[in-house]
Structures are given as structure tokens and as C-alpha cells.
Short mmCIF file of C-alpha atoms and ligand atoms in Angstrom, two decimals:
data_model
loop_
_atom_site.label_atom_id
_atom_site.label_comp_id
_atom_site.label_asym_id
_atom_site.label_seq_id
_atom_site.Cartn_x
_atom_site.Cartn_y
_atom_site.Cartn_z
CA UNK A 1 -9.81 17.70 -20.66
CA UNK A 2 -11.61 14.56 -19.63
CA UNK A 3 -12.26 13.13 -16.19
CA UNK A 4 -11.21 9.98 -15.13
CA UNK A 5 -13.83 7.38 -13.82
CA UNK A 6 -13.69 4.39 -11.73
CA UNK A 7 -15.99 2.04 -13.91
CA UNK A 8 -15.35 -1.07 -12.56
CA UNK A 9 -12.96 -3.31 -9.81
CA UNK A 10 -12.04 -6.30 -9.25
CA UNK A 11 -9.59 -8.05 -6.46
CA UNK A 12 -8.24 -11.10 -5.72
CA UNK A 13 -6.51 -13.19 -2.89
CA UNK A 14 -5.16 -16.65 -3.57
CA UNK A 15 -6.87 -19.55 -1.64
CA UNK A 16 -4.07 -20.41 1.21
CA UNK A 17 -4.89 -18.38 4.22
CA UNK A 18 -2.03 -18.28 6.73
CA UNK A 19 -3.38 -17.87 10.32
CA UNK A 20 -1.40 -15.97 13.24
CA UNK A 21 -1.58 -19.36 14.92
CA UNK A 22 -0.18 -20.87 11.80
CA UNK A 23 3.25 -18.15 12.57
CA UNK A 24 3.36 -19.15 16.08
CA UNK A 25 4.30 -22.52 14.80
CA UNK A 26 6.97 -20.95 12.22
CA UNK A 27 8.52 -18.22 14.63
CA UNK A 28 8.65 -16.95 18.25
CA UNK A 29 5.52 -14.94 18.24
CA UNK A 30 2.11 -14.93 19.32
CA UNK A 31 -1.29 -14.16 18.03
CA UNK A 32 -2.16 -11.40 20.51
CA UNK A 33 1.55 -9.06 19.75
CA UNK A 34 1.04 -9.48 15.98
CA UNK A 35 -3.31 -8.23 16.86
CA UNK A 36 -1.82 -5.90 19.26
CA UNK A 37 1.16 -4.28 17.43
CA UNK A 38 -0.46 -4.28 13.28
CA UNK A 39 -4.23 -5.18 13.36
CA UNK A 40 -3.23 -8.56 11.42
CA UNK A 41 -5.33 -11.58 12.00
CA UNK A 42 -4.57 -13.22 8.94
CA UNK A 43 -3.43 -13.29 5.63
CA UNK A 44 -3.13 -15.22 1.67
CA UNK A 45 -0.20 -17.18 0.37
CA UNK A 46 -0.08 -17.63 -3.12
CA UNK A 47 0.72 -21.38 -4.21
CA UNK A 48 4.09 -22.41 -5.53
CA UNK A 49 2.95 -22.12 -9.07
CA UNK A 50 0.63 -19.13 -8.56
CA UNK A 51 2.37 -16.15 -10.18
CA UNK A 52 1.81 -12.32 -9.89
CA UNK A 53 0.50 -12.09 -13.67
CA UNK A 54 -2.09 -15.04 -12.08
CA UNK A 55 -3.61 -12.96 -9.22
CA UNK A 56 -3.24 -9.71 -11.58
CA UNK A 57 -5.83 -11.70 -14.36
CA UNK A 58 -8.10 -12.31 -11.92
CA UNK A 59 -8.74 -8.86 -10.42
CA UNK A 60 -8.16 -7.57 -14.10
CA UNK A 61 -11.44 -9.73 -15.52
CA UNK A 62 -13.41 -9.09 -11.99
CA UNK A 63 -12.90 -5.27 -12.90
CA UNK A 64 -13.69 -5.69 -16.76
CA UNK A 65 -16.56 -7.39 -16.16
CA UNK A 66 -18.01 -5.13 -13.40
CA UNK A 67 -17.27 -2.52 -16.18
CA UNK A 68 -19.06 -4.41 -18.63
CA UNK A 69 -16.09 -3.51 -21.07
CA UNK A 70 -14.06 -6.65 -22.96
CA UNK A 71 -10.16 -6.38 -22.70
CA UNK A 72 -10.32 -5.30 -26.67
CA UNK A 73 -12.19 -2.12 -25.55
CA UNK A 74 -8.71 -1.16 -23.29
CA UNK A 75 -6.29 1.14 -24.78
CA UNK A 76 -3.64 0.98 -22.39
CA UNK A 77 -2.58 -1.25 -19.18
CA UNK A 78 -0.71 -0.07 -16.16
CA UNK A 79 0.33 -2.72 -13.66
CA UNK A 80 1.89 -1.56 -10.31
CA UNK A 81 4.25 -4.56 -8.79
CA UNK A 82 7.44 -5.30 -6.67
CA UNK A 83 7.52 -9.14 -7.26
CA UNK A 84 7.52 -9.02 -11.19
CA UNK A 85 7.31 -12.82 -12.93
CA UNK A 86 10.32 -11.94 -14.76
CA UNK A 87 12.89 -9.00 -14.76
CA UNK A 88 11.58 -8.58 -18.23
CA UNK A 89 9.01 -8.53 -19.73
CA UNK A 90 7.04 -6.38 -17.59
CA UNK A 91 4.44 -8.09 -15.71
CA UNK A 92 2.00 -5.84 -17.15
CA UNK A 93 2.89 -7.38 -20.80
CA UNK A 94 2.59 -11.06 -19.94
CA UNK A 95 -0.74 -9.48 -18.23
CA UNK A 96 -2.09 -8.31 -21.76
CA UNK A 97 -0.98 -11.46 -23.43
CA UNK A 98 -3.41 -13.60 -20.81
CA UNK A 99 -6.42 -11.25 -21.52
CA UNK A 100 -6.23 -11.93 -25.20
CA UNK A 101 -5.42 -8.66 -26.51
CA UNK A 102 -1.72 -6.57 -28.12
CA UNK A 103 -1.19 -3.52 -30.09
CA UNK A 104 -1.91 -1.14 -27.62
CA UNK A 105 1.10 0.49 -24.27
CA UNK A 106 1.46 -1.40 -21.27
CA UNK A 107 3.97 -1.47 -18.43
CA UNK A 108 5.08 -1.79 -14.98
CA UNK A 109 5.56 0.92 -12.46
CA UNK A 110 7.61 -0.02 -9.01
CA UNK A 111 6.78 1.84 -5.89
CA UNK A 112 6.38 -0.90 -3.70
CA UNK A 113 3.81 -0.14 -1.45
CA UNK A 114 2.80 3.28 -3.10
CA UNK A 115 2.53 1.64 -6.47
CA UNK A 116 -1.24 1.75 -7.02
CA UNK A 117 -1.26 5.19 -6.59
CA UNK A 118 1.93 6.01 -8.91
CA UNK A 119 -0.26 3.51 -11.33
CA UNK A 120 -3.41 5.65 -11.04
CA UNK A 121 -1.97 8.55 -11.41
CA UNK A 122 -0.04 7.92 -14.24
CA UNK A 123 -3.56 6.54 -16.11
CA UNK A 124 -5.35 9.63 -15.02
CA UNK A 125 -3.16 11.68 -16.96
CA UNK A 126 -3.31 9.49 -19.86
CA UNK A 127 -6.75 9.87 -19.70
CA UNK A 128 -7.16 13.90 -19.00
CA UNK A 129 -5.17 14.85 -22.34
CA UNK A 130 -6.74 12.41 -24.50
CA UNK A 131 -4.11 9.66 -24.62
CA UNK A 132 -6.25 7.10 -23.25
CA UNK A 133 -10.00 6.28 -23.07
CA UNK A 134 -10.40 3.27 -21.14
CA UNK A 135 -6.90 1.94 -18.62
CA UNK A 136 -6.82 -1.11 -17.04
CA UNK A 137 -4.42 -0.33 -13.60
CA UNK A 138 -3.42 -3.50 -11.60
CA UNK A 139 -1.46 -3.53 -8.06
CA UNK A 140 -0.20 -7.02 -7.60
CA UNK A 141 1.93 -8.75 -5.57
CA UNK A 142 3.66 -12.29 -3.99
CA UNK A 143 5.31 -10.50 -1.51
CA UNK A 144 5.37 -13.74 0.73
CA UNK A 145 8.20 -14.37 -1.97
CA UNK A 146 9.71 -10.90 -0.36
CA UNK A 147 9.82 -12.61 2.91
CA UNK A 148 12.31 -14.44 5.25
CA UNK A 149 9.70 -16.73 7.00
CA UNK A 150 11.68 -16.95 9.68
CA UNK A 151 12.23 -13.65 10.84
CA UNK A 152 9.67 -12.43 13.09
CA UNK A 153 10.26 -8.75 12.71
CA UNK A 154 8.62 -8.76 9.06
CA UNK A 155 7.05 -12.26 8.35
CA UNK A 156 4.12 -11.41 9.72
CA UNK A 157 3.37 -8.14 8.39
CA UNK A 158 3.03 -9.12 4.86
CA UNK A 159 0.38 -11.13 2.20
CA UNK A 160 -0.29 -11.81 -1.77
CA UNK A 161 -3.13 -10.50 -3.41
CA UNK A 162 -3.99 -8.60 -6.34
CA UNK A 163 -6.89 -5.64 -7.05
CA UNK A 164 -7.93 -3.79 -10.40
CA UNK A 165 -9.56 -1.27 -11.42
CA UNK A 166 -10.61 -0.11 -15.02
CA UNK A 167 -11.13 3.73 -15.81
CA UNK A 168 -12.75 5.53 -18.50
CA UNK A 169 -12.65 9.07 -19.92
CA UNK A 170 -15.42 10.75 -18.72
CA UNK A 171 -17.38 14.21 -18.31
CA UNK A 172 -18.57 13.26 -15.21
CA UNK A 173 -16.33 14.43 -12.12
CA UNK A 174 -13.68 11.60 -11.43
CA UNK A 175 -10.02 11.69 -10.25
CA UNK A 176 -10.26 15.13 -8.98
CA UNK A 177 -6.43 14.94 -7.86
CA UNK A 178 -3.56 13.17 -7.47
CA UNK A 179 -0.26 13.94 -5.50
CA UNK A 180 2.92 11.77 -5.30
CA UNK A 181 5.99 11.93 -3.43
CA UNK A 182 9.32 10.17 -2.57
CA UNK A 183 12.81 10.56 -1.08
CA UNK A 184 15.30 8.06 -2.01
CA UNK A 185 17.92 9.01 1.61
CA UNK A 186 15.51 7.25 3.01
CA UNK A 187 15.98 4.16 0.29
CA UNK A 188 17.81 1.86 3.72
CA UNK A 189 14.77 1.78 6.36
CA UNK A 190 12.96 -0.27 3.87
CA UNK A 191 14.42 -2.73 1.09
CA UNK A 192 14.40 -6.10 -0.39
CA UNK A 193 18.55 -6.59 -1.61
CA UNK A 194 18.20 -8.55 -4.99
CA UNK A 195 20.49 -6.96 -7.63
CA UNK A 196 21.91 -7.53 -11.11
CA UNK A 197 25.78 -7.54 -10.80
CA UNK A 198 28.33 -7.92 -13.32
CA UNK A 199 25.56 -9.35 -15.69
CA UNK A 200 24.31 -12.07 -13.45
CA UNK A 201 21.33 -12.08 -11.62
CA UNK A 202 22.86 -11.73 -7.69
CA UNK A 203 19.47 -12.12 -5.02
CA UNK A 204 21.36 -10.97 -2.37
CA UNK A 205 19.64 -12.76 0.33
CA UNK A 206 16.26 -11.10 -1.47
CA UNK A 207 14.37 -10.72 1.53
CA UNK A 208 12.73 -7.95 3.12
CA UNK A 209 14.40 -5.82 5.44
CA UNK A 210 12.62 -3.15 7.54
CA UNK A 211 13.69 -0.18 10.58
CA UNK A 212 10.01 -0.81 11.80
CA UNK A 213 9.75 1.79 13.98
CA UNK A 214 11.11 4.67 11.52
CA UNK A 215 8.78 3.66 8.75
CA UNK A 216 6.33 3.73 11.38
CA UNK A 217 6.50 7.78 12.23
CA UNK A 218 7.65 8.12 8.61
CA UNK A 219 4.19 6.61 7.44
CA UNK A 220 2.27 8.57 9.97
CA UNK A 221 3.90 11.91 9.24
CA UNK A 222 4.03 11.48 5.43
CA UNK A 223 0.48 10.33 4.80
CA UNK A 224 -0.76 12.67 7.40
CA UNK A 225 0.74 15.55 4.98
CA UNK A 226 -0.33 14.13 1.40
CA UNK A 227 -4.04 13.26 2.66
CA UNK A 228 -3.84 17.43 3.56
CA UNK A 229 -2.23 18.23 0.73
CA UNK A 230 -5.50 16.30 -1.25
CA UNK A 231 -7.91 18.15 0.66
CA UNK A 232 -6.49 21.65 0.20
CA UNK A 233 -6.17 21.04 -3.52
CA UNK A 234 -9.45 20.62 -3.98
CA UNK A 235 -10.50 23.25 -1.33
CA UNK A 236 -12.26 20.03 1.27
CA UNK A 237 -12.60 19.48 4.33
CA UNK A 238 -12.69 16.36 6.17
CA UNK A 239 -16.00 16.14 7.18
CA UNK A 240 -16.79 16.16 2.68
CA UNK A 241 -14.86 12.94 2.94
CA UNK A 242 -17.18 9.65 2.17
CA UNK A 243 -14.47 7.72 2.66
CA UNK A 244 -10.81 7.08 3.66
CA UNK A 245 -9.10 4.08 1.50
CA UNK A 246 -6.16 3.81 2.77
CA UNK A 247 -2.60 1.66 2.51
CA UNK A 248 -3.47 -1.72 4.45
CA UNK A 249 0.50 -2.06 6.04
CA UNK A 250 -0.57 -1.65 9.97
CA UNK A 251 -3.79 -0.69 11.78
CA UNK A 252 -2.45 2.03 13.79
CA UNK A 253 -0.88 3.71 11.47
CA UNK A 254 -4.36 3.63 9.64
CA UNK A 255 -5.69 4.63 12.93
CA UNK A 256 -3.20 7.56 13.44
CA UNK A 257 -3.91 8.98 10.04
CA UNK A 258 -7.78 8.73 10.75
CA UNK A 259 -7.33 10.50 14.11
CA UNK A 260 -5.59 13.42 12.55
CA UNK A 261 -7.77 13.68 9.90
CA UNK A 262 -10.80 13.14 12.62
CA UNK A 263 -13.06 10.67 10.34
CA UNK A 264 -14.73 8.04 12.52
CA UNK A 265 -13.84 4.83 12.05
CA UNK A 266 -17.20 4.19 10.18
CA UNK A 267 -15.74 5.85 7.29
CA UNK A 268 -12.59 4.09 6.86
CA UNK A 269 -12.01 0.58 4.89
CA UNK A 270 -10.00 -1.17 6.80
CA UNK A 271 -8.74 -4.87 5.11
CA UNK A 272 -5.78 -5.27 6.59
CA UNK A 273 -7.16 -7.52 9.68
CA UNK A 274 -7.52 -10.03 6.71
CA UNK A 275 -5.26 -9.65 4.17
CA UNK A 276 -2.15 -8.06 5.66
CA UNK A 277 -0.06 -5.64 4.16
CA UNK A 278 0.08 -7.06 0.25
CA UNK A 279 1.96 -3.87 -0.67
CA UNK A 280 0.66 -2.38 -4.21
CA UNK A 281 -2.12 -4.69 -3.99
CA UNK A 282 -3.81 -3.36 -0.94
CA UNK A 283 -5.45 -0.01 -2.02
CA UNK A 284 -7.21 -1.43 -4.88
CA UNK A 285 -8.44 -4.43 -2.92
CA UNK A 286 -9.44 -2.66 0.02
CA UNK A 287 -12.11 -0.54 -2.69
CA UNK A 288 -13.39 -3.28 -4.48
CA UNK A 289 -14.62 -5.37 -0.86
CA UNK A 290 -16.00 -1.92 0.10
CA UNK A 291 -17.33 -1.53 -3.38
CA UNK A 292 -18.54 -4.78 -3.57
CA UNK A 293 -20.28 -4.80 0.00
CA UNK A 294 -21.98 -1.68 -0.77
CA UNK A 295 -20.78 0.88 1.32
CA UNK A 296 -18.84 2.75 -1.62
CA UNK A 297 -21.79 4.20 -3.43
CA UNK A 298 -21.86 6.10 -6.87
CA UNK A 299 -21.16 10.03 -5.78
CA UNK A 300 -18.95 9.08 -2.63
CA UNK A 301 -16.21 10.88 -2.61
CA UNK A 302 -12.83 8.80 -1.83
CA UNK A 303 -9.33 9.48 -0.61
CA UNK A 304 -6.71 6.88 -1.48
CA UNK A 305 -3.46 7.16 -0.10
CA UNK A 306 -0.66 5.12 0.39
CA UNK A 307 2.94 4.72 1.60
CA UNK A 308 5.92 2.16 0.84
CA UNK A 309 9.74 1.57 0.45
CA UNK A 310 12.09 4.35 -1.15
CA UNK A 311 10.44 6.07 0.39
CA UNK A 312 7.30 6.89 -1.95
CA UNK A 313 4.17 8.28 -0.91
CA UNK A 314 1.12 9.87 -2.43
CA UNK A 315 -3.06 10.46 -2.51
CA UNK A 316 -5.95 10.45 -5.23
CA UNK A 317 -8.91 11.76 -4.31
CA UNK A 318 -11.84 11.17 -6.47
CA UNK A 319 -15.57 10.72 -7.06
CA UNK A 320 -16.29 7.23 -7.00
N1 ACO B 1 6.32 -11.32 17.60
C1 ACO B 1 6.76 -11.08 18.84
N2 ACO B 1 7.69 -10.17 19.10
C2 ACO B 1 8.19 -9.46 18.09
C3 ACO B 1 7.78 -9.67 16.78
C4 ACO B 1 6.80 -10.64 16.55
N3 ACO B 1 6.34 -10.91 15.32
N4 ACO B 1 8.44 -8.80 15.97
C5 ACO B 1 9.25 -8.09 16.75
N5 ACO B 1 9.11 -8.48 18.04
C6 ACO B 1 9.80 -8.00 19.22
C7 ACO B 1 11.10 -7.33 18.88
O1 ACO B 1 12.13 -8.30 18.72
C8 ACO B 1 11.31 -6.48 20.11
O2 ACO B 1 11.81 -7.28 21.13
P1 ACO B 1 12.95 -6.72 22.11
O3 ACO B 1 12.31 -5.56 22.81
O4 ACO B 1 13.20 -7.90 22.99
O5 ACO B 1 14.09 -6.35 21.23
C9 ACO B 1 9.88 -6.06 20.49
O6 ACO B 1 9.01 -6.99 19.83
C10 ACO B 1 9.51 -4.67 20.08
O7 ACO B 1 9.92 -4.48 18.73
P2 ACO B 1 9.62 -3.14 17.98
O8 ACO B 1 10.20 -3.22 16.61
O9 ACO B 1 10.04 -2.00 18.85
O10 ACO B 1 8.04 -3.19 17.92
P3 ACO B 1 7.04 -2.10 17.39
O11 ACO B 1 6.07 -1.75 18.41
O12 ACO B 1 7.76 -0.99 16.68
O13 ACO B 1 6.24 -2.92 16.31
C11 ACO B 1 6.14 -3.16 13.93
C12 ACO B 1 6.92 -3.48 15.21
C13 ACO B 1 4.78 -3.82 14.00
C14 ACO B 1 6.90 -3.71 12.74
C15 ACO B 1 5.99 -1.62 13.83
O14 ACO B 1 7.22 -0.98 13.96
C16 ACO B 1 5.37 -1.22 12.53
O15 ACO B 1 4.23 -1.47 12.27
N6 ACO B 1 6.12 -0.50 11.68
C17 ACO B 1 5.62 -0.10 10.41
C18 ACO B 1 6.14 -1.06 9.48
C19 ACO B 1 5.22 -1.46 8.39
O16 ACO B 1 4.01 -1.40 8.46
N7 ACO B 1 5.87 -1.88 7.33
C20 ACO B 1 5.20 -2.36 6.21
C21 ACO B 1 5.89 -1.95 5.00
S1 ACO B 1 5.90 -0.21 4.86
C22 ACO B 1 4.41 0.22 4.58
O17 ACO B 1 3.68 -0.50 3.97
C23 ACO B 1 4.00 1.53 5.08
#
């Protein structure tokens, strides 16, 4: 059995930055309630003819390069979206065909929010019995595409963005666990209604619908569990914690999960002040700033978790 490694990430947001004070001009709301109520200050757009697969090649060659590996050295891609460029081919095909490279598996997994971790944990088995040596696993999303821009109760949770990271069998300790969940009766409180019907392509009206506050003390309760669930799989406590990486959807339900789990504030990435809830996206960009800014050091050990329509939910923890 092999461990998985993190050996490299990458993350990208597209250029556009939509301010609150840009959404007080769009809807009836205000800079302070949006601050006040999720934490969000501001977030990326993706351009009209900026894609998924386009953020997703990005934060795939930041994390191949910070792995000094070549997209020919991958043996298997595993790309975590909601806002697909097609309903087929998978995302994470058209992804493969940008970085040069065929032969070997790759697909999409959809778990909105949760996806990254459904995505990493699918690699890290993969990778534990020998079926994989080194996995490229994406989260990326255009939500903003998800999005009726003018309703206030969801515009201005959401953002586009896309993070990567590459992992690599190793014998050094890695993934140390993963733990997934979901419960479909719960598939109403949070839902985008596109559909295929009667062989054509029906949107619905496509956007995002939300019961706020449900998801709310769903999110608290579930991730509250699975982060537990983490530590007594692996016999931890809190306090052996480096760091908490969680879901960026709302800063108090990241603040709610850090209070039960009593880690100061010091040891928790929080991202989503600037890039808003980007769904599948956020986990994996939320490592690679802290990564990238130094406080994730080699030996910290990390606890990803995350939480998102269907509902899914689930953890990794791991030695970065
Ligand atoms: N600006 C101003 N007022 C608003 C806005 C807004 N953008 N949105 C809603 N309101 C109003 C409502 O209309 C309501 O007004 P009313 O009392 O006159 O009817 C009032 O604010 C209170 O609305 P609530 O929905 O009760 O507000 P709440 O405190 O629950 O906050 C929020 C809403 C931020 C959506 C909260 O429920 C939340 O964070 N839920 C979690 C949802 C989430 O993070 N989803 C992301 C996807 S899931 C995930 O990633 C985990």
C-alpha cells in the first residue's frame, strides 16, 4: 500500500473581480449585510469566453510545475465540477486534451460543493492499491453561470475559480484518511434545475436555488461530525491539527466549525473574504494561497473538509 502525497498546487481566479459595491448596484443589498451575514468582500467572474476547462488548465500547470512533473508523467486525471463545458465530454477530458497528453483515465465527479474532496478521495485510492502513481485532481467552477444575478438571496454568495493539486505514490505518510457522506432527501434545500427531458436539453430556469438557513445548520452540524469522524480515525486530537482547510461557502459557518473544534483562528485558511464560495474550487484554492504564502509547511498536518448540494459532505486529513 502506498501513501498519497500532495506534491504540488496550483489555483486560479479569473481577472474580473466583482466588488460588494459592484452588487449594490445590481440588487437591493448592501456591503455591510453581505460582510455581516457570509464574510464576503469580494469575488472573480470569469469572462464570457472563459470556460471551466480554462481556469482548470491554469491551476492544473501551476500544480505540475510546483511538482516539477510534465503532464506526460500523469497517469490519471480527476476533475471535480458542477458547471461542466459540455454535458459530454467530461470536463476532465477536454482538460487532458489542453495539457497535451491521452491514453491514460480521466473523468468528472459532481458533488457540487463537496467535489474536491469526492475527487481526492477517489485518487487516493487509486493511488493506495497501485492503480495510479502520479493524479492530477482539479475542482473547478463558473458558478456565476449558476447564478440569477438578480436575486439577492444567492448572487452574492457565489464566485469562479479553479485549484489543483497533483499527488504521487509515496512511502512517506500522506492522505492518512478520507471520509465522505451524502443524503439525497435533502436533494431540494440546495439545487440548480437544468435537466435533459424527452431528449432535449430543458435549463429549467438553471439557476441556483437555496433554503439558506437549513443548509446553514445542515453545514454546521454535518462538518462538525465528519471533521470528528477524521480525528477519531486516526486517533487525533485537535490541538495535533496544523491546520483547518476548510469549504470557503460562509465565514460563520467556518467560524462555527472552528469553535467546536476549538482551533484559533490562526490555524484556519480562510479565502472566502476574497473569493466567495466557488463551490468545488474552494478547498484546493484555499491550500495553494496558504501553501504558496508559506504558512502550510512540509510535515503540517491538514484537515480538509467540505460541504455542498445533495447533500454531500466529507474530510481528508493528511500530511502535507
Ligand atoms: N442583502 C440584503 N438582504 C438580504 C440579502 C442580501 N444579499 N439576502 C437576503 N436578504 C434578506 C432576506 O430577504 C431577509 O429579509 P426579510 O427578513 O425581510 O425576509 C433577511 O435578509 C434575512 O434573510 P435570511 O435568509 O434569514 O438571512 P440569514 O441570516 O440566514 O443569511 C445566508 C442568509 C447568508 C444565505 C445564510 O443563510 C447562509 O449563509 N446560509 C448558508 C448558505 C450557503 O453558504 N450556501 C452556499 C452553498 S452551500 C455550501 O457551500 C455549504
Amino acid at each position: 500500500m502506498f501513501f498519497s502525497k500532495i506534491v504540488g498546487t496550483g489555483g486560479y481566479l479569473p481577472e474580473k473581480i466583482l466588488t460588494n459595491f459592484d452588487l449594490e448596484k445590481m440588487v437591493d443589498t448592501s456591503d455591510a449585510w453581505i460582510v455581516e451575514r457570509t464574510g464576503i468582500r469580494s469575488r472573480h467572474i470569469a469572462a464570457a469566453n472563459e470556460t471551466t476547462s480554462d481556469l482548470a488548465e491554469h491551476a492544473a500547470r501551476r500544480a505540475l510545475d510546483m511538482a516539477g512533473l510534465s503532464p506526460h508523467d500523469l497517469d490519471l486525471i480527476i476533475l471535480a465540477t458542477t458547471t461542466p463545458d459540455k454535458l459530454f465530454p467530461s470536463t476532465a477530458c477536454l482538460l487532458q486534451e489542453r495539457l497535451g497528453v491521452g491514453g491514460f483515465p480521466a473523468f468528472d465527479v459532481q458533488a457540487v460543493c463537496t467535489g474536491f474532496l469526492y475527487a481526492l478521495a477517489t485518487a487516493d485510492k487509486f493511488i493506495q492499491t497501485g492503480g495510479a502513481k502520479n493524479v492530477l485532481v482539479v475542482g473547478a467552477e463558473t458558478f456565476s453561470r449558476l447564478v440569477d444575478w438578480t436575486d439577492r438571496n444567492t448572487c452574492v454568495l457565489f464566485g469562479d475559480g479553479a485549484g489543483a493539486v497533483v499527488l504521487s505514490a509515496s512511502d512517506e505518510a500522506g492522505i492518512l484518511s478520507t471520509h465522505l457522506h451524502a443524503d439525497g432527501r435533502y436533494h431540494e434545500a440546495l439545487a440548480a434545475n437544468g435537466h435533459v427531458k424527452q431528449g432535449q436539453l430543458n435549463q429549467g430556469d438553471g439557476f441556483t436555488f437555496m433554503r439558506g438557513q437549513e443548509v446553514f445548520k445542515f453545514a454546521v452540524k454535518a462538518l462538525s461530525q465528519v471533521v470528528a469522524e477524521a480525528l477519531e480515525a486516526n486517533q487525533l486530537t485537535q490541538n495535533q491539527i496544523d491546520w483547518l482547510v476548510p469549504h470557503q461557502a460562509n465565514k460563520r459557518i467556518i467560524d462555527g466549525i472552528a469553535k467546536k473544534l476549538q482551533l484559533p483562528s490562526e490555524r484556519v485558511v480562510v479565502t472566502v473574504d476574497y473569493h466567495g464560495n466557488t463551490s468545488a474550487a474552494s478547498v484546493p484554492l484555499a491550500l495553494d494561497v496558504a501553501v504558496r504564502d508559506g504558512r502550510i509547511q512540509r510535515g503540517d498536518t491538514l484537515l480538509l473538509e467540505a460541504m455542498g448540494g445533495g447533500f454531500t459532505w466529507g474530510s481528508a486529513l493528511l500530511v502535507y
